[in-house]
Coordinates of C-alpha atoms in Angstrom, one line a residue:
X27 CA 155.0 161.3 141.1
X28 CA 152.2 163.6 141.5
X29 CA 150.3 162.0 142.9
X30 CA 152.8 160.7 145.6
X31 CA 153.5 164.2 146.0
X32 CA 150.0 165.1 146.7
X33 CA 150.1 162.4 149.5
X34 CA 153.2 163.5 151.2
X35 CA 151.4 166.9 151.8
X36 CA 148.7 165.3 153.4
X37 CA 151.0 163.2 155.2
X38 CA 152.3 166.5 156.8
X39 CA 149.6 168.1 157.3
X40 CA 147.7 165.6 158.9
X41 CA 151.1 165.2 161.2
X42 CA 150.9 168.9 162.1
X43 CA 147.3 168.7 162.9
X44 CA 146.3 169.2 166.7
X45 CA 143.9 165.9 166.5
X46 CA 142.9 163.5 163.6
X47 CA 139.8 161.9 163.1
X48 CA 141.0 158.2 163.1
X49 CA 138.2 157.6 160.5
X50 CA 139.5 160.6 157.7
X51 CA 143.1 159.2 158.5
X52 CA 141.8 155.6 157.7
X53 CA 140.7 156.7 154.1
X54 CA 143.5 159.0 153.5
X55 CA 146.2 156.0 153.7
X56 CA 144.6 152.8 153.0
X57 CA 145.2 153.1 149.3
X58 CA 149.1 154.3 149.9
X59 CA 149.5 151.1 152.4
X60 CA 148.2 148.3 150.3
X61 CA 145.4 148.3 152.1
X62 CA 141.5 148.0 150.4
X63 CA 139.6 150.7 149.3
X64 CA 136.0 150.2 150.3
X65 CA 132.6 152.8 150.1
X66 CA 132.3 152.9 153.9
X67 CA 135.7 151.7 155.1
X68 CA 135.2 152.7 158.9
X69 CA 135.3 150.3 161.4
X70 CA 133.5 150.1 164.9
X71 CA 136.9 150.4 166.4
X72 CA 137.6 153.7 165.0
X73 CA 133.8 155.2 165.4
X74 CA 134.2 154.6 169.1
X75 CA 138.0 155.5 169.5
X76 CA 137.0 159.3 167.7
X77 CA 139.8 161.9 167.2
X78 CA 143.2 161.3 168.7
X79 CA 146.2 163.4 168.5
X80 CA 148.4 162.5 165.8
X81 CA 152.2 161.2 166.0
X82 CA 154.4 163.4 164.3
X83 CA 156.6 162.5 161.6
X84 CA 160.3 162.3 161.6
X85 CA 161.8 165.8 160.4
X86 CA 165.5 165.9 160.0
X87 CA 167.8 163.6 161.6
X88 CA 167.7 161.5 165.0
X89 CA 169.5 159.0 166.8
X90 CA 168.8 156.2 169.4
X91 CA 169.0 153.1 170.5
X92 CA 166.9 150.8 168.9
X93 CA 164.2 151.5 166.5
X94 CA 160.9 149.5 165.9
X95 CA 159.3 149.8 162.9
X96 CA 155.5 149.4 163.4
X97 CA 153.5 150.7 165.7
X98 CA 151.4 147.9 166.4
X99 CA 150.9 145.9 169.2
X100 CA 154.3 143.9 168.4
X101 CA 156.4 147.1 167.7
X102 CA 154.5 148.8 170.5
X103 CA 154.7 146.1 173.4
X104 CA 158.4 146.1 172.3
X105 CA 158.9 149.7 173.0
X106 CA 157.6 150.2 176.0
X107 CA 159.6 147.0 177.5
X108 CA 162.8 148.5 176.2
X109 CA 162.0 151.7 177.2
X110 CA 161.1 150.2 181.0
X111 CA 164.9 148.6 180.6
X112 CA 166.3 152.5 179.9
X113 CA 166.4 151.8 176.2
X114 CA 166.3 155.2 174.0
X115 CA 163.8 153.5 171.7
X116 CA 161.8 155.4 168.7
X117 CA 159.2 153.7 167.0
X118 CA 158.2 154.7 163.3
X119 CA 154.6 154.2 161.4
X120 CA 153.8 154.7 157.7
X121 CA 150.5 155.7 159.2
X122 CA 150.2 156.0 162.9
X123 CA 149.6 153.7 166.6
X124 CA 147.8 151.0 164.9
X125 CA 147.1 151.8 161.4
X126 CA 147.8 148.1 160.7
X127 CA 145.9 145.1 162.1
X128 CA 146.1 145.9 165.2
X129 CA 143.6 148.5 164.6
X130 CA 141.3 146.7 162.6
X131 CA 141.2 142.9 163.8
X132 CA 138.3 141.1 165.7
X133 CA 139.8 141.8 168.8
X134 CA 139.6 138.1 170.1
X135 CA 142.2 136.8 172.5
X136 CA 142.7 133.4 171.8
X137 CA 145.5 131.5 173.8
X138 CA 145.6 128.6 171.5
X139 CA 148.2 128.4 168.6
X140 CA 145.9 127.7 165.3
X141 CA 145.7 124.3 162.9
X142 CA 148.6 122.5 164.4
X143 CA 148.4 120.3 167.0
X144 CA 151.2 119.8 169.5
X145 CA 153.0 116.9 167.7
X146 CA 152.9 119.0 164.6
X147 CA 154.5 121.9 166.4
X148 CA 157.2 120.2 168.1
X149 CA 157.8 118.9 164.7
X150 CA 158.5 122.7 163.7
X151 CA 160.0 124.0 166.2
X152 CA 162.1 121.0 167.9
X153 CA 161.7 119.6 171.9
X154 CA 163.5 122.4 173.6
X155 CA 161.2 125.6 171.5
X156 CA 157.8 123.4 171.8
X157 CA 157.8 123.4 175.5
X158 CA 159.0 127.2 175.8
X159 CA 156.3 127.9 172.8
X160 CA 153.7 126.0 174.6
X161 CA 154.1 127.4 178.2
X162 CA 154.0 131.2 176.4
X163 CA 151.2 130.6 174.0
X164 CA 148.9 128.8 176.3
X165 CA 149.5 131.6 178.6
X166 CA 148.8 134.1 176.4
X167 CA 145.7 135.2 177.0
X168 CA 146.5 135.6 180.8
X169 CA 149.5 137.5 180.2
X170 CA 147.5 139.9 177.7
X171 CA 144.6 140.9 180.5
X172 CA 147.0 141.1 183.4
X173 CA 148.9 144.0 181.6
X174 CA 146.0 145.1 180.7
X175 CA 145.2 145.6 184.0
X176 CA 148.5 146.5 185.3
X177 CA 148.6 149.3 183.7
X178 CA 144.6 150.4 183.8
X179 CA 144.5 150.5 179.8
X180 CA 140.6 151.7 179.0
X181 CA 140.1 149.0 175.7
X182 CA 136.5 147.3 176.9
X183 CA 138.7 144.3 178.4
X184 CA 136.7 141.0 179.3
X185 CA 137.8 137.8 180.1
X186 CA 134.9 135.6 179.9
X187 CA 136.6 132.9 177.4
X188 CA 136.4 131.4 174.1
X189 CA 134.3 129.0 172.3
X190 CA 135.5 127.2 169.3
X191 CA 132.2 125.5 167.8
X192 CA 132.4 122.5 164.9
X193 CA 130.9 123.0 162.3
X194 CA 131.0 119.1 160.9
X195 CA 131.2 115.5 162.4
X196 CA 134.9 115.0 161.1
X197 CA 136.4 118.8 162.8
X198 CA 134.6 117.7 166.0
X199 CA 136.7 114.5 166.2
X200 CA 139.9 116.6 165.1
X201 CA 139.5 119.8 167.3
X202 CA 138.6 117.2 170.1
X203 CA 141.6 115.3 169.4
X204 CA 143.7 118.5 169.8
X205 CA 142.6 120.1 172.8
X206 CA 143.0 116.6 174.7
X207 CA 146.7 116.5 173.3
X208 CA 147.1 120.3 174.5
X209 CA 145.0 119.3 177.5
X210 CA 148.0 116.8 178.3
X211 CA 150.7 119.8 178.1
X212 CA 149.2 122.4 180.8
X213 CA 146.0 123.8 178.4
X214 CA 142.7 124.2 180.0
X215 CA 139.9 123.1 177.4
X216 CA 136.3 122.1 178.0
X217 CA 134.2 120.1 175.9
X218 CA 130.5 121.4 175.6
X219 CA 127.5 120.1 172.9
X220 CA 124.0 119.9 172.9
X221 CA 121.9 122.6 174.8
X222 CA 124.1 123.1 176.8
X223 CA 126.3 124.5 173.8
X224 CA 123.8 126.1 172.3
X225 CA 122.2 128.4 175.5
X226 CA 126.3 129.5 175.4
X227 CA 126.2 130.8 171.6
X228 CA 122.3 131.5 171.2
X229 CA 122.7 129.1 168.1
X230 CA 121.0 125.8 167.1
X231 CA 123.6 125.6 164.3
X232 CA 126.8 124.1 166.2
X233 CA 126.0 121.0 168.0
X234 CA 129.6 120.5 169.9
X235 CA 132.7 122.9 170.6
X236 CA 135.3 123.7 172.8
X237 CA 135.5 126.5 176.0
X238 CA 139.1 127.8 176.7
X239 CA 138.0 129.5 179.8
X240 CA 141.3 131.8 179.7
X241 CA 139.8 133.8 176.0
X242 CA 138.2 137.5 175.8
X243 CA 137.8 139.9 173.8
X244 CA 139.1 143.7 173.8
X245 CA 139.1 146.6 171.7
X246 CA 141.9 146.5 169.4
X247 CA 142.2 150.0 168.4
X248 CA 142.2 151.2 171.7
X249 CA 144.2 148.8 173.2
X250 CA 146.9 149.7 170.4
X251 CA 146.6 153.4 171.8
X252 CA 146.8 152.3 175.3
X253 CA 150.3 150.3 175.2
X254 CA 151.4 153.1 172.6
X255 CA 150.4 155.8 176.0
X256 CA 152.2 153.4 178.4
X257 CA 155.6 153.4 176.7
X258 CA 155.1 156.9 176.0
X259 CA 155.1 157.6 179.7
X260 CA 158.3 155.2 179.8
X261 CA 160.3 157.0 177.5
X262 CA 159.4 156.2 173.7
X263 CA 159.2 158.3 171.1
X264 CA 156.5 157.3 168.8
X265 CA 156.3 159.1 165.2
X266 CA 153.7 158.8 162.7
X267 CA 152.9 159.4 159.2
X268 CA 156.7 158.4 158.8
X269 CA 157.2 155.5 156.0
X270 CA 160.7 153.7 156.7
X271 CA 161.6 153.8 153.3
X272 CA 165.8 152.5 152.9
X273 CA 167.6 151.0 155.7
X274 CA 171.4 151.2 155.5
X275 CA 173.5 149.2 157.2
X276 CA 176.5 151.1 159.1
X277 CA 179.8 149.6 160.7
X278 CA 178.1 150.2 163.9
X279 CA 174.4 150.0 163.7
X280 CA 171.6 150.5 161.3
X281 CA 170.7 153.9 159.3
X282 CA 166.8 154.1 158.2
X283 CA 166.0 157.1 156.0
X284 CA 162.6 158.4 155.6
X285 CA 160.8 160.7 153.7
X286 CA 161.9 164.1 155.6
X287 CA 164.7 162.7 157.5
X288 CA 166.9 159.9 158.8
X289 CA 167.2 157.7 162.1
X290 CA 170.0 156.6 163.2
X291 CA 170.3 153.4 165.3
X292 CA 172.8 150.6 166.9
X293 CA 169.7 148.0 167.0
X294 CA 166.5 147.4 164.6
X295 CA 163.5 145.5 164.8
X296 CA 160.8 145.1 161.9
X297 CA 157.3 144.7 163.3
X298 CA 155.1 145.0 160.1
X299 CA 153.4 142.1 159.8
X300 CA 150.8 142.0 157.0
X301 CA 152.2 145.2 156.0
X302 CA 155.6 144.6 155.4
X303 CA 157.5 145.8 152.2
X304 CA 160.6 145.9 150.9
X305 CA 162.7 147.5 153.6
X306 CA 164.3 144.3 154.2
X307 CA 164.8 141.8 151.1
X308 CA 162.5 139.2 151.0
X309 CA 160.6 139.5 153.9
X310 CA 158.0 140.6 152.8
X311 CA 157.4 137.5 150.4
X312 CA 158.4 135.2 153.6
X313 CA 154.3 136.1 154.0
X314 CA 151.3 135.8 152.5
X315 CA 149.3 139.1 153.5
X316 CA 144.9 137.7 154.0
X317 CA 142.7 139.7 153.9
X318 CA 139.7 139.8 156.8
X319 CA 136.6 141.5 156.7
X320 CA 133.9 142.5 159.6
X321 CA 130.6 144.1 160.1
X322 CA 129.2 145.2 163.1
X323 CA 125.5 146.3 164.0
X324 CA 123.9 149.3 165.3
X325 CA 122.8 148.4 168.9
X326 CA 120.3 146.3 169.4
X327 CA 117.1 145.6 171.3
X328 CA 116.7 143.3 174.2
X329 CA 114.3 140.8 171.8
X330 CA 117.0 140.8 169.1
X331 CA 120.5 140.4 171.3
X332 CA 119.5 138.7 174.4
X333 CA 120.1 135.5 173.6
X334 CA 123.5 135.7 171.6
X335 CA 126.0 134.8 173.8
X336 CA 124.5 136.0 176.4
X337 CA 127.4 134.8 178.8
X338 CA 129.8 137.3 176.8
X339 CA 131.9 134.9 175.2
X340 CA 133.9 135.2 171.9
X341 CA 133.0 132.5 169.1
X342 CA 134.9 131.2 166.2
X343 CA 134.8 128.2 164.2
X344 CA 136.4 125.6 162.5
X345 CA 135.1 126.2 159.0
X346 CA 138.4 126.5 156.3
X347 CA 136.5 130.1 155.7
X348 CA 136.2 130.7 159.7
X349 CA 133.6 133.4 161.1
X350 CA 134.7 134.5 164.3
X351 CA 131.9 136.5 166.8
X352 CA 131.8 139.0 169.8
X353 CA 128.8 140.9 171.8
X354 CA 129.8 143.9 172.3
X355 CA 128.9 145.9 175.9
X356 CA 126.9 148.3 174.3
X357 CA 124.3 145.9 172.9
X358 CA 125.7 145.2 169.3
X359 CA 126.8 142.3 167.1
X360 CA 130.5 142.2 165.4
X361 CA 130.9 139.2 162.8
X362 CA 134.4 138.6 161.0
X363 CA 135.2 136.1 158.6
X364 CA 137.8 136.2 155.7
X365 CA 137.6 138.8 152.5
X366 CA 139.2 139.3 149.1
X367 CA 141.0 142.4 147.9
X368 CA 139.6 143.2 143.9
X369 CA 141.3 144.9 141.8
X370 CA 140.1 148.4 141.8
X371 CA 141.0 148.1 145.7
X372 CA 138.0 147.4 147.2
X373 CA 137.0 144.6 149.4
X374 CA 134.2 141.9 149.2
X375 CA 132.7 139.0 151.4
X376 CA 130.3 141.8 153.0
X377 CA 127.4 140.3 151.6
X378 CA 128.2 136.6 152.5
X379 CA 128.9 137.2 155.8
X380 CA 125.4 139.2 156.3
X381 CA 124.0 136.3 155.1
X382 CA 125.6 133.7 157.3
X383 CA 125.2 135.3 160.3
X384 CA 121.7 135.4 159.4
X385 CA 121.8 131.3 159.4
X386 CA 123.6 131.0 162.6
X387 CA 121.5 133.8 164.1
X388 CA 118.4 134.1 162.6
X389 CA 116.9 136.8 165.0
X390 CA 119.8 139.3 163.0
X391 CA 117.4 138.5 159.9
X392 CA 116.0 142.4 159.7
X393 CA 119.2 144.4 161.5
X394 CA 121.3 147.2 160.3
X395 CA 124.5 146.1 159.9
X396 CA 126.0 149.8 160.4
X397 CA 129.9 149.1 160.0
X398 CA 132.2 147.7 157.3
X399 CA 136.0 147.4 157.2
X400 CA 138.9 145.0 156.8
X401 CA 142.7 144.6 157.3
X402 CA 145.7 142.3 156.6
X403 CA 146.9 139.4 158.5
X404 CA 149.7 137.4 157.9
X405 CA 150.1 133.7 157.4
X406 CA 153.3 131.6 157.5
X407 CA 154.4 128.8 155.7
X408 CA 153.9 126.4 159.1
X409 CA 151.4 128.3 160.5
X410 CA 153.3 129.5 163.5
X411 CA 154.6 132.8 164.3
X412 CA 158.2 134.0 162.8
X413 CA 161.2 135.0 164.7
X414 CA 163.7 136.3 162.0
X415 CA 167.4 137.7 162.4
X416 CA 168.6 138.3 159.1
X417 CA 171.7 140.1 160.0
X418 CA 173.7 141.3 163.1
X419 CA 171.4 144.0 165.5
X420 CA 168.5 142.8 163.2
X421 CA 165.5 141.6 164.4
X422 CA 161.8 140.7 163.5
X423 CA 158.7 139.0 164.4
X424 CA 155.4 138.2 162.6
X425 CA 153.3 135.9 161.6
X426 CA 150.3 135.1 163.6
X427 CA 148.0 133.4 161.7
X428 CA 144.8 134.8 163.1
X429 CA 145.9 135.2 166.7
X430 CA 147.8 138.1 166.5
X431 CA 145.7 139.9 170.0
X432 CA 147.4 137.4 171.7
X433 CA 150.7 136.1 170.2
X434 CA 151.7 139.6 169.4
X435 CA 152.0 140.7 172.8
X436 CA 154.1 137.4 173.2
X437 CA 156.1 138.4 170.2
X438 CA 157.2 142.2 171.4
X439 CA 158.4 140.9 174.6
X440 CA 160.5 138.5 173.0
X441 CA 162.3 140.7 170.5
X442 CA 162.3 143.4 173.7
X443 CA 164.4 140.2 175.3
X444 CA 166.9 139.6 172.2
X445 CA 167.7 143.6 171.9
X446 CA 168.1 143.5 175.4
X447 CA 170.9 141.2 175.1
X448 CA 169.0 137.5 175.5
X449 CA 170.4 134.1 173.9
X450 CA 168.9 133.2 170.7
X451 CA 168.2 129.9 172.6
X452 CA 166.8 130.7 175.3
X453 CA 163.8 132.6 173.1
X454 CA 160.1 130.6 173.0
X455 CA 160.5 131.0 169.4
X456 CA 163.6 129.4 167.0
X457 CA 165.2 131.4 164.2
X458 CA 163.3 131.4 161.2
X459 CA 165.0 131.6 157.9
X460 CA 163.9 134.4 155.8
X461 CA 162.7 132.2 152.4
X462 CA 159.7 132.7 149.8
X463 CA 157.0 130.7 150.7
X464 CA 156.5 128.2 148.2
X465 CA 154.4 128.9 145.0
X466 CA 154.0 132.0 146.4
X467 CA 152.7 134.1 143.6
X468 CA 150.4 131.3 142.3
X469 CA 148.9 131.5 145.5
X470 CA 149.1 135.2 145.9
X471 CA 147.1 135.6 142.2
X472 CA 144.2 132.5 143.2
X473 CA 143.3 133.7 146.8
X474 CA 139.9 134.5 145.9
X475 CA 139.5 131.6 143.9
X476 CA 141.0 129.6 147.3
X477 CA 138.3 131.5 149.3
X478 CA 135.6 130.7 147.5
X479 CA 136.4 126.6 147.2
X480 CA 137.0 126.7 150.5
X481 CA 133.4 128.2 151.3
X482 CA 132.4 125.1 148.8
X483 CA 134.0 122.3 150.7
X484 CA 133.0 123.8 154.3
X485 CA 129.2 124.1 152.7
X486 CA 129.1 120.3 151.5
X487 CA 130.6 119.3 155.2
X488 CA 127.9 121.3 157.0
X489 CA 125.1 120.3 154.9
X490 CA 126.3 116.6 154.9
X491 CA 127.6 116.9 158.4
X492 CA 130.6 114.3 157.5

């Protein structure tokens, strides 16, 4: 109780503070949030962003229309459309404007939904969602950089596509396999190998990939403070440091009590991805939170950088364990790939990631890799993103499975629609039962033991190159 006490005060006084340094307030609540505890948690996101004014929390009691509940890109891309409708909207953080993922992912936009193919997905989601699903996720990307640009937000936006490299014989036949199928429902995929390939990434690793032309890269944390600006100016209220803890329902709307006061609402939607708790039942456990991990360089000379994707492409691959790459403008290199969370609260797969980008880059042998963080995404049962409406003026969406940049800003407009007053069946995305994903727990307790056969069975495909 102490020590919850402790963090309540800083809670307020960091609330009441005229600016926060985004890399203090990243310390102060990772440990609170579920997120890891690491030596030298800050990421290049935040060291760029600097000090920002803060949100303030809730104080006493409010009422609106709707309430959002994380102030991510989801929660925040769902604001400001209500807010554009003439929605009183309020939007509530445990920290503040992306906290969460948002503010700590790779920052790829990828317009291609992950793993499945689009057999597997009509499978999921039925005829009439798959080609909704489709048109919306393979447009993703476009939809992302054209409000990007709409509304002039300052995040280091650059569309100059994707590459998704193999990293054995048998995922070149599979990813090839997939992108034709998508090819044959509107997607625009190229096949590269060979030089040509490897002049793209600056590697002699990969010897054949894919190009989705549409891809990019931004700066997450920035961009999470730029939407969070835009439905400011449209009428939003955003507050921070303000943990939804209880949510009550009422005979006409929703009741969500906090720690210094209460909202009061007709409509609700939950937007906490990896982050989600307990606020509703069993969403939370409808998840299974990953942990992914990043380092980024200092900047780099011309000798060193000049010929890593020198065309400014973003690279992933198709490892089980995936690394996923950007150059950044101002000369450095960020490399992301997935972590564990030990029990003390701090994070590893630091070192092995060094090390592997050493192998696929070999001119980063002697660099200073001057940034370390991580964050929680959030994987679903079927691998696609999760529309949930549990109960009447109840909404939520999450799950995006490694392309949250993208999918997210799909997801917020969607919920924006179904507050607004849109049929369920007219959404991209079907109603999603809220259910424990199977052997949850067991999976939960051996994800570190998952990550590390994984890294074995992608380590025997590369080195046989089956």
């Amino acid at each position: 109780m102490a020590e919850q006490n402790a963090l309540n005060l800083q809670l307020r006084q960091l609330a009441s503070a005229k600016c926060v340094d985004w890399l203090c307030f990243h310390r102060i609540f990772d440990k609170d949030l579920g997120l890891a505890k690491h030596d030298n948690p800050d990421s290049l996101w935040a060291a760029k962003l600097g000090s920002v004014a803060p949100n303030p929390p809730v104080a006493g009691s409010i009422s609106c229309d709707v309430v959002v509940v994380g102030a991510g890109f989801t929660g925040l891309r769902a604001a400001h459309k209500l807010a554009e409708a003439g929605t009183d909207v309020v939007v509530l953080d445990a920290g503040d404007v992306g906290f969460g993922a948002s503010g700590r992912n790779g920052g790829q936009v990828n317009p291609i939904l992950p793993f499945n193919s689009p057999q597997q997905v009509r499978e999921h989601v039925g005829s009439g969602y798959f080609e909704r699903l489709t048109e919306v996720s393979l447009g993703s990307a476009d939809s992302l950089f054209a409000y990007i640009d709409q509304h002039q937000i300052d995040c280091d936006a650059r569309q100059n596509g994707w590459l998704r490299v193999d990293h054995c014989e048998k995922a070149k036949t599979t990813s090839r396999k997939n992108a034709q199928a998508w090819n044959d429902h509107g997607a625009d995929i190229e096949f590269v190998e060979g030089e040509a390939l490897q002049k793209l990434t600056g590697s002699g690793v990969y010897q054949s990939g894919i190009f989705a032309p549409t891809g990019g890269a931004i700066q997450p944390l920035a961009l999470a403070h730029g939407i969070a600006s835009v439905a400011k100016r449209a009428g939003a209220r955003i507050y921070g440091s303000t943990h939804a803890r209880r949510l009550v329902q009422l005979s006409d709307g929703w009741k969500i009590e906090t720690l210094d006061g209460s909202v009061t609402t007709k409509y609700v939607i939950l937007a906490s991805n990896g982050y989600s708790d307990g606020l509703w039942q069993g969403l939370k456990s409808a998840l299974i939170p990953f942990v992914s991990v990043q380092i980024a360089t200092t900047r780099l000379p011309a000798e060193v950088i000049d010929s890593i994707l020198p065309g400014g492409q973003t690279l992933s691959d198709t490892r089980r364990v995936i690394i996923y790459t950007r150059r950044e403008p101002d000369d450095r290199i960020v490399i992301g790939s997935h972590g564990n969370l030990k029990r003390d609260g701090s994070l590893t797969g630091f070192d092995w990631l060094k090390k592997d980008a050493i192998r696929i880059f070999p001119t980063l042998k002697d660099v200073e890799w001057q940034f370390e963080w991580g964050g929680k995404l959030a994987i679903t049962d079927n691998r696609l993103p999760h529309f949930f409406e549990p109960a009447k003026g109840l909404i939520a969406g999450m799950g995006y499975n490694g392309r949250g940049v993208a999918m997210s800003n799909v997801m917020g407009t969607v919920l924006a629609d179904r507050a607004l007053g849109a049929a369920q069946d007219s959404l991209p995305f079907p109603v999603s039962p809220i259910k424990k994903i199977p052997f949850r727990n067991v999976q939960m307790l051996g994800k570190s033991t998952a990550v590390w056969w994984m890294q074995m069975l992608d380590q025997r495909e590369i080195s046989s190159n089956r």
